[in-house]
mmCIF file of N, CA and C in Angstrom:
data_model
loop_
_atom_site.group_PDB
_atom_site.id
_atom_site.type_symbol
_atom_site.label_atom_id
_atom_site.label_comp_id
_atom_site.label_asym_id
_atom_site.label_seq_id
_atom_site.Cartn_x
_atom_site.Cartn_y
_atom_site.Cartn_z
ATOM 1 N N UNK A 1 85.816 90.655 25.954
ATOM 2 C CA UNK A 1 85.679 90.182 27.308
ATOM 3 C C UNK A 1 86.748 89.125 27.551
ATOM 4 N N UNK A 2 87.324 89.122 28.730
ATOM 5 C CA UNK A 2 88.387 88.163 29.004
ATOM 6 C C UNK A 2 87.880 86.742 29.260
ATOM 7 N N UNK A 3 86.644 86.609 29.723
ATOM 8 C CA UNK A 3 86.074 85.289 30.043
ATOM 9 C C UNK A 3 84.612 85.239 29.604
ATOM 10 N N UNK A 4 84.064 84.033 29.554
ATOM 11 C CA UNK A 4 82.639 83.869 29.270
ATOM 12 C C UNK A 4 81.858 84.589 30.370
ATOM 13 N N UNK A 5 80.835 85.357 29.970
ATOM 14 C CA UNK A 5 80.099 86.149 30.958
ATOM 15 C C UNK A 5 78.673 86.402 30.486
ATOM 16 N N UNK A 6 77.831 86.770 31.432
ATOM 17 C CA UNK A 6 76.462 87.182 31.145
ATOM 18 C C UNK A 6 76.488 88.670 30.821
ATOM 19 N N UNK A 7 75.883 89.044 29.699
ATOM 20 C CA UNK A 7 75.962 90.413 29.206
ATOM 21 C C UNK A 7 74.557 90.947 28.948
ATOM 22 N N UNK A 8 74.337 92.212 29.315
ATOM 23 C CA UNK A 8 73.089 92.895 28.996
ATOM 24 C C UNK A 8 73.441 94.278 28.470
ATOM 25 N N UNK A 9 72.872 94.628 27.307
ATOM 26 C CA UNK A 9 73.076 95.948 26.730
ATOM 27 C C UNK A 9 71.726 96.619 26.566
ATOM 28 N N UNK A 10 71.557 97.763 27.220
ATOM 29 C CA UNK A 10 70.303 98.508 27.168
ATOM 30 C C UNK A 10 70.587 99.931 26.699
ATOM 31 N N UNK A 11 69.588 100.547 26.097
ATOM 32 C CA UNK A 11 69.677 101.933 25.663
ATOM 33 C C UNK A 11 68.701 102.754 26.486
ATOM 34 N N UNK A 12 69.188 103.880 27.036
ATOM 35 C CA UNK A 12 68.370 104.748 27.888
ATOM 36 C C UNK A 12 68.296 106.138 27.270
ATOM 37 N N UNK A 13 67.184 106.828 27.529
ATOM 38 C CA UNK A 13 67.120 108.236 27.120
ATOM 39 C C UNK A 13 67.836 109.072 28.178
ATOM 40 N N UNK A 14 67.934 110.373 27.956
ATOM 41 C CA UNK A 14 68.693 111.216 28.884
ATOM 42 C C UNK A 14 68.004 111.402 30.230
ATOM 43 N N UNK A 15 66.758 111.002 30.347
ATOM 44 C CA UNK A 15 66.070 111.036 31.647
ATOM 45 C C UNK A 15 66.277 109.750 32.437
ATOM 46 N N UNK A 16 66.998 108.800 31.836
ATOM 47 C CA UNK A 16 67.303 107.552 32.525
ATOM 48 C C UNK A 16 66.312 106.427 32.266
ATOM 49 N N UNK A 17 65.314 106.663 31.434
ATOM 50 C CA UNK A 17 64.327 105.616 31.132
ATOM 51 C C UNK A 17 64.895 104.660 30.096
ATOM 52 N N UNK A 18 64.699 103.370 30.336
ATOM 53 C CA UNK A 18 65.170 102.393 29.355
ATOM 54 C C UNK A 18 64.267 102.435 28.138
ATOM 55 N N UNK A 19 64.878 102.625 26.986
ATOM 56 C CA UNK A 19 64.165 102.712 25.717
ATOM 57 C C UNK A 19 64.164 101.353 25.024
ATOM 58 N N UNK A 20 65.293 100.665 25.076
ATOM 59 C CA UNK A 20 65.415 99.388 24.378
ATOM 60 C C UNK A 20 66.377 98.467 25.109
ATOM 61 N N UNK A 21 66.074 97.189 25.056
ATOM 62 C CA UNK A 21 66.996 96.158 25.516
ATOM 63 C C UNK A 21 67.573 95.548 24.244
ATOM 64 N N UNK A 22 68.811 95.890 23.949
ATOM 65 C CA UNK A 22 69.436 95.478 22.693
ATOM 66 C C UNK A 22 69.825 94.009 22.739
ATOM 67 N N UNK A 23 70.281 93.558 23.885
ATOM 68 C CA UNK A 23 70.664 92.153 24.001
ATOM 69 C C UNK A 23 70.887 91.743 25.432
ATOM 70 N N UNK A 24 70.573 90.492 25.699
ATOM 71 C CA UNK A 24 70.835 89.891 27.011
ATOM 72 C C UNK A 24 71.155 88.427 26.734
ATOM 73 N N UNK A 25 72.403 88.035 27.005
ATOM 74 C CA UNK A 25 72.808 86.675 26.679
ATOM 75 C C UNK A 25 74.089 86.305 27.406
ATOM 76 N N UNK A 26 74.371 85.042 27.407
ATOM 77 C CA UNK A 26 75.659 84.518 27.861
ATOM 78 C C UNK A 26 76.577 84.579 26.640
ATOM 79 N N UNK A 27 77.732 85.221 26.781
ATOM 80 C CA UNK A 27 78.640 85.402 25.650
ATOM 81 C C UNK A 27 79.985 84.740 25.938
ATOM 82 N N UNK A 28 80.579 84.207 24.894
ATOM 83 C CA UNK A 28 81.921 83.640 25.001
ATOM 84 C C UNK A 28 82.933 84.764 25.157
ATOM 85 N N UNK A 29 84.114 84.419 25.626
ATOM 86 C CA UNK A 29 85.201 85.395 25.722
ATOM 87 C C UNK A 29 85.545 85.894 24.319
ATOM 88 N N UNK A 30 86.020 87.129 24.233
ATOM 89 C CA UNK A 30 86.431 87.680 22.952
ATOM 90 C C UNK A 30 85.721 88.978 22.635
ATOM 91 N N UNK A 31 85.885 89.427 21.407
ATOM 92 C CA UNK A 31 85.272 90.675 20.942
ATOM 93 C C UNK A 31 83.882 90.383 20.391
ATOM 94 N N UNK A 32 82.986 91.337 20.592
ATOM 95 C CA UNK A 32 81.616 91.203 20.109
ATOM 96 C C UNK A 32 81.156 92.537 19.536
ATOM 97 N N UNK A 33 80.318 92.480 18.534
ATOM 98 C CA UNK A 33 79.779 93.672 17.900
ATOM 99 C C UNK A 33 78.263 93.611 17.971
ATOM 100 N N UNK A 34 77.655 94.719 18.389
ATOM 101 C CA UNK A 34 76.197 94.801 18.501
ATOM 102 C C UNK A 34 75.740 96.057 17.766
ATOM 103 N N UNK A 35 74.632 95.951 17.059
ATOM 104 C CA UNK A 35 74.077 97.094 16.353
ATOM 105 C C UNK A 35 72.694 97.403 16.898
ATOM 106 N N UNK A 36 72.459 98.667 17.204
ATOM 107 C CA UNK A 36 71.125 99.108 17.616
ATOM 108 C C UNK A 36 70.551 99.885 16.446
ATOM 109 N N UNK A 37 69.389 99.541 16.010
ATOM 110 C CA UNK A 37 68.791 100.128 14.816
ATOM 111 C C UNK A 37 67.867 101.316 15.116
ATOM 112 N N UNK A 38 67.985 101.898 16.308
ATOM 113 C CA UNK A 38 67.201 103.088 16.637
ATOM 114 C C UNK A 38 65.732 102.807 16.884
ATOM 115 N N UNK A 39 65.439 101.623 17.398
ATOM 116 C CA UNK A 39 64.053 101.247 17.684
ATOM 117 C C UNK A 39 63.906 100.880 19.152
ATOM 118 N N UNK A 40 62.704 101.109 19.685
ATOM 119 C CA UNK A 40 62.456 100.768 21.085
ATOM 120 C C UNK A 40 62.215 99.266 21.213
ATOM 121 N N UNK A 41 61.933 98.818 22.427
ATOM 122 C CA UNK A 41 61.741 97.398 22.684
ATOM 123 C C UNK A 41 60.569 96.826 21.896
ATOM 124 N N UNK A 42 59.571 97.650 21.588
ATOM 125 C CA UNK A 42 58.405 97.197 20.811
ATOM 126 C C UNK A 42 58.650 97.260 19.307
ATOM 127 N N UNK A 43 59.825 97.739 18.892
ATOM 128 C CA UNK A 43 60.152 97.801 17.476
ATOM 129 C C UNK A 43 59.799 99.106 16.790
ATOM 130 N N UNK A 44 59.336 100.090 17.550
ATOM 131 C CA UNK A 44 58.988 101.398 16.975
ATOM 132 C C UNK A 44 60.228 102.284 16.906
ATOM 133 N N UNK A 45 60.351 103.092 15.851
ATOM 134 C CA UNK A 45 61.486 104.025 15.772
ATOM 135 C C UNK A 45 61.438 105.021 16.944
ATOM 136 N N UNK A 46 62.599 105.320 17.518
ATOM 137 C CA UNK A 46 62.664 106.312 18.593
ATOM 138 C C UNK A 46 62.938 107.685 17.994
ATOM 139 N N UNK A 47 62.630 108.725 18.747
ATOM 140 C CA UNK A 47 62.878 110.101 18.295
ATOM 141 C C UNK A 47 64.374 110.331 18.144
ATOM 142 N N UNK A 48 64.730 111.228 17.239
ATOM 143 C CA UNK A 48 66.147 111.566 17.107
ATOM 144 C C UNK A 48 66.591 112.263 18.384
ATOM 145 N N UNK A 49 67.839 112.125 18.717
ATOM 146 C CA UNK A 49 68.358 112.731 19.934
ATOM 147 C C UNK A 49 69.527 111.943 20.462
ATOM 148 N N UNK A 50 69.858 112.188 21.724
ATOM 149 C CA UNK A 50 70.981 111.512 22.361
ATOM 150 C C UNK A 50 70.469 110.409 23.266
ATOM 151 N N UNK A 51 71.181 109.291 23.232
ATOM 152 C CA UNK A 51 70.836 108.141 24.055
ATOM 153 C C UNK A 51 72.105 107.605 24.697
ATOM 154 N N UNK A 52 71.947 106.870 25.779
ATOM 155 C CA UNK A 52 73.078 106.315 26.515
ATOM 156 C C UNK A 52 72.988 104.797 26.463
ATOM 157 N N UNK A 53 74.080 104.153 26.072
ATOM 158 C CA UNK A 53 74.148 102.693 26.078
ATOM 159 C C UNK A 53 74.716 102.248 27.422
ATOM 160 N N UNK A 54 74.034 101.310 28.074
ATOM 161 C CA UNK A 54 74.462 100.803 29.379
ATOM 162 C C UNK A 54 74.780 99.322 29.210
ATOM 163 N N UNK A 55 76.032 98.957 29.453
ATOM 164 C CA UNK A 55 76.483 97.586 29.317
ATOM 165 C C UNK A 55 76.733 97.014 30.700
ATOM 166 N N UNK A 56 76.119 95.876 30.996
ATOM 167 C CA UNK A 56 76.347 95.184 32.271
ATOM 168 C C UNK A 56 76.942 93.824 31.966
ATOM 169 N N UNK A 57 78.016 93.497 32.676
ATOM 170 C CA UNK A 57 78.718 92.239 32.455
ATOM 171 C C UNK A 57 78.902 91.556 33.795
ATOM 172 N N UNK A 58 78.540 90.273 33.866
ATOM 173 C CA UNK A 58 78.728 89.488 35.086
ATOM 174 C C UNK A 58 79.327 88.139 34.726
ATOM 175 N N UNK A 59 80.455 87.853 35.327
ATOM 176 C CA UNK A 59 81.119 86.579 35.081
ATOM 177 C C UNK A 59 82.235 86.384 36.088
ATOM 178 N N UNK A 60 82.953 85.263 36.004
ATOM 179 C CA UNK A 60 84.043 84.994 36.941
ATOM 180 C C UNK A 60 85.116 86.075 36.868
ATOM 181 N N UNK A 61 85.279 86.822 37.913
ATOM 182 C CA UNK A 61 86.271 87.887 37.967
ATOM 183 C C UNK A 61 85.868 89.152 37.245
ATOM 184 N N UNK A 62 84.635 89.185 36.713
ATOM 185 C CA UNK A 62 84.156 90.351 35.979
ATOM 186 C C UNK A 62 82.801 90.735 36.541
ATOM 187 N N UNK A 63 82.657 91.973 36.975
ATOM 188 C CA UNK A 63 81.365 92.457 37.462
ATOM 189 C C UNK A 63 81.326 93.945 37.217
ATOM 190 N N UNK A 64 80.770 94.330 36.078
ATOM 191 C CA UNK A 64 80.740 95.746 35.710
ATOM 192 C C UNK A 64 79.389 96.134 35.201
#
């Protein structure tokens, strides 16, 4: 990220339902690494399959 920003990373199933909120935080500028361990928000393992990661970033000059 080019500047400090508010970041939210969520995982959705192919029907668009949010399965897990991996992280929501204010992050410093720079590179960041996040790992999702295949568990839902309650900590239960999710079924094998395809999932979509949705990253939202809000900060000065950044809105994606």
